[in-house]
Amino acid sequence: MTPTSDPIQTLADSVRCPCLSGEVYGECCGPFHRGQAHAPTAERLMRSRYSAFAVGDAGYLLDTWHPRTRPGDLELDPALRWFRLDILGRTGGGVLDSEGTVEFEAHYRTRPATPDVSSTTGTQHENSRFTRLDGRWFYVDAV
């Protein structure tokens, strides 16, 4: 599966991870994005998917989407800048679970198309469902 957009930004391993876990990118979401590891829990997968939106990594988003619900392609909006993630709750999704949900709010700012237009902010609130398939977590859908 080929992503429809290239990553917007490449992060150094030493910068703060976009998912706001408190860790640096190279010890948090970076290894997942590079395919060096898989997220051990549903929340870690959700955080890494948020970070993928933040850096524009459509390939990672498609790769971590459950095959049953995955779209054929994914076009990310380069005008959105994701800047904050708040985890509101979770059920299941642990290292011994096979299913889980993560409720979150993701905050974004739009990049103005021209200098005379101001940016706007918004929030996406979602309760995402995850399932483990062959030992690996996948995003299923939002409930």
Coordinates of C-alpha atoms in Angstrom, one line a residue:
M1 CA 0.0 0.0 0.0
T2 CA 1.5 3.3 -1.0
P3 CA 0.7 6.5 1.0
T4 CA -0.7 9.4 -1.0
S5 CA 1.4 12.0 0.7
D6 CA 5.0 12.1 1.9
P7 CA 5.8 13.0 5.5
I8 CA 5.6 16.7 6.0
Q9 CA 8.4 16.8 8.6
T10 CA 11.1 14.6 9.9
L11 CA 11.8 14.8 13.6
A12 CA 15.1 14.3 15.3
D13 CA 15.2 11.6 17.9
S14 CA 16.2 14.1 20.5
V15 CA 13.1 16.4 20.2
R16 CA 10.0 16.1 22.4
C17 CA 7.5 13.5 20.9
P18 CA 4.4 15.1 19.4
C19 CA 2.2 12.7 21.4
L20 CA 3.3 14.6 24.6
S21 CA 4.1 11.5 26.5
G22 CA 7.1 13.3 28.1
E23 CA 9.6 11.2 26.2
V24 CA 11.7 12.2 23.2
Y25 CA 10.7 11.1 19.8
G26 CA 13.5 8.5 19.4
E27 CA 12.3 6.7 22.6
C28 CA 8.6 7.1 22.0
C29 CA 6.9 7.1 18.6
G30 CA 10.0 7.2 16.4
P31 CA 10.8 3.4 16.6
F32 CA 7.1 2.6 15.7
H33 CA 7.2 5.0 12.7
R34 CA 10.4 3.5 11.4
G35 CA 9.1 0.0 11.8
Q36 CA 11.7 -1.0 14.4
A37 CA 9.0 -2.0 16.9
H38 CA 5.2 -2.3 17.3
A39 CA 3.1 -0.5 19.9
P40 CA 2.7 -2.8 23.0
T41 CA -0.7 -1.3 24.0
A42 CA -3.7 0.3 22.3
E43 CA -2.9 3.7 23.9
R44 CA 0.7 3.6 22.6
L45 CA -0.6 2.8 19.1
M46 CA -3.1 5.7 19.4
R47 CA -0.3 8.1 20.5
S48 CA 1.9 6.9 17.7
R49 CA -0.9 7.4 15.2
Y50 CA -1.5 10.9 16.5
S51 CA 2.2 11.6 16.1
A52 CA 2.0 10.2 12.5
F53 CA -0.7 12.8 11.8
A54 CA 1.5 15.5 13.3
V55 CA 4.4 14.6 11.0
G56 CA 2.3 13.7 8.0
D57 CA 3.2 10.0 7.9
A58 CA 0.2 8.6 5.9
G59 CA 2.1 5.3 5.3
Y60 CA 2.3 4.6 9.0
L61 CA -1.4 5.4 9.5
L62 CA -2.4 3.0 6.8
D63 CA -0.1 0.3 8.1
T64 CA -1.6 0.5 11.6
W65 CA -5.2 0.5 10.3
H66 CA -7.1 -2.8 10.6
P67 CA -7.3 -4.5 7.2
R68 CA -11.0 -4.9 7.5
T69 CA -11.6 -1.1 7.9
R70 CA -8.5 0.4 6.2
P71 CA -9.2 2.8 3.3
G72 CA -7.4 2.2 0.0
D73 CA -5.5 5.4 0.3
L74 CA -5.2 8.4 2.7
E75 CA -4.7 12.0 1.9
L76 CA -3.6 14.1 4.8
D77 CA -4.4 17.8 4.9
P78 CA -1.1 19.7 5.0
A79 CA -3.0 22.8 6.3
L80 CA -3.6 21.2 9.7
R81 CA -0.9 21.4 12.3
W82 CA -1.6 19.0 15.2
F83 CA -0.2 20.4 18.5
R84 CA -1.7 18.8 21.5
L85 CA -3.1 15.4 22.5
D86 CA -5.2 14.8 25.6
I87 CA -6.1 11.2 26.7
L88 CA -9.5 11.3 28.3
G89 CA -9.9 7.6 29.1
R90 CA -9.3 4.0 28.0
T91 CA -10.8 0.6 28.4
G92 CA -8.8 -2.6 27.9
G93 CA -6.0 -2.3 25.4
G94 CA -3.2 -3.5 27.7
V95 CA -0.4 -5.9 26.9
L96 CA -2.6 -8.9 27.8
D97 CA -5.8 -7.7 26.1
S98 CA -7.1 -8.3 22.6
E99 CA -9.4 -5.3 22.4
G100 CA -9.4 -1.8 23.7
T101 CA -10.7 1.8 23.3
V102 CA -8.9 5.1 23.8
E103 CA -10.9 8.3 24.2
F104 CA -9.0 11.4 23.3
E105 CA -9.0 15.0 22.1
A106 CA -6.6 16.1 19.5
H107 CA -6.0 19.8 19.0
Y108 CA -5.0 21.4 15.7
R109 CA -4.4 24.8 14.1
T110 CA -4.9 25.5 10.5
R111 CA -2.1 27.0 8.5
P112 CA -3.4 30.1 6.7
A113 CA -3.2 29.9 2.9
T114 CA -2.2 33.6 2.6
P115 CA -0.6 36.0 5.1
D116 CA -3.8 38.1 5.3
V117 CA -5.8 35.1 6.6
S118 CA -5.5 34.2 10.3
S119 CA -5.2 30.6 11.5
T120 CA -8.0 28.9 13.3
T121 CA -7.9 26.2 16.0
G122 CA -10.1 23.1 16.5
T123 CA -10.4 19.9 18.3
Q124 CA -11.1 16.4 17.2
H125 CA -12.8 14.3 20.0
E126 CA -12.9 10.6 19.4
N127 CA -13.3 7.2 21.1
S128 CA -11.1 4.9 19.0
R129 CA -11.5 1.1 18.9
F130 CA -8.4 -1.1 18.7
T131 CA -7.9 -4.8 18.3
R132 CA -4.9 -7.1 18.4
L133 CA -4.3 -9.2 15.3
D134 CA -1.4 -11.7 15.2
G135 CA 0.0 -10.1 18.3
R136 CA 0.0 -6.6 16.9
W137 CA -2.4 -3.7 17.7
F138 CA -4.5 -2.1 14.9
Y139 CA -6.8 0.9 14.8
V140 CA -10.3 -0.3 13.8
D141 CA -12.7 2.7 13.9
A142 CA -14.2 5.3 16.1
V143 CA -17.3 4.7 18.2

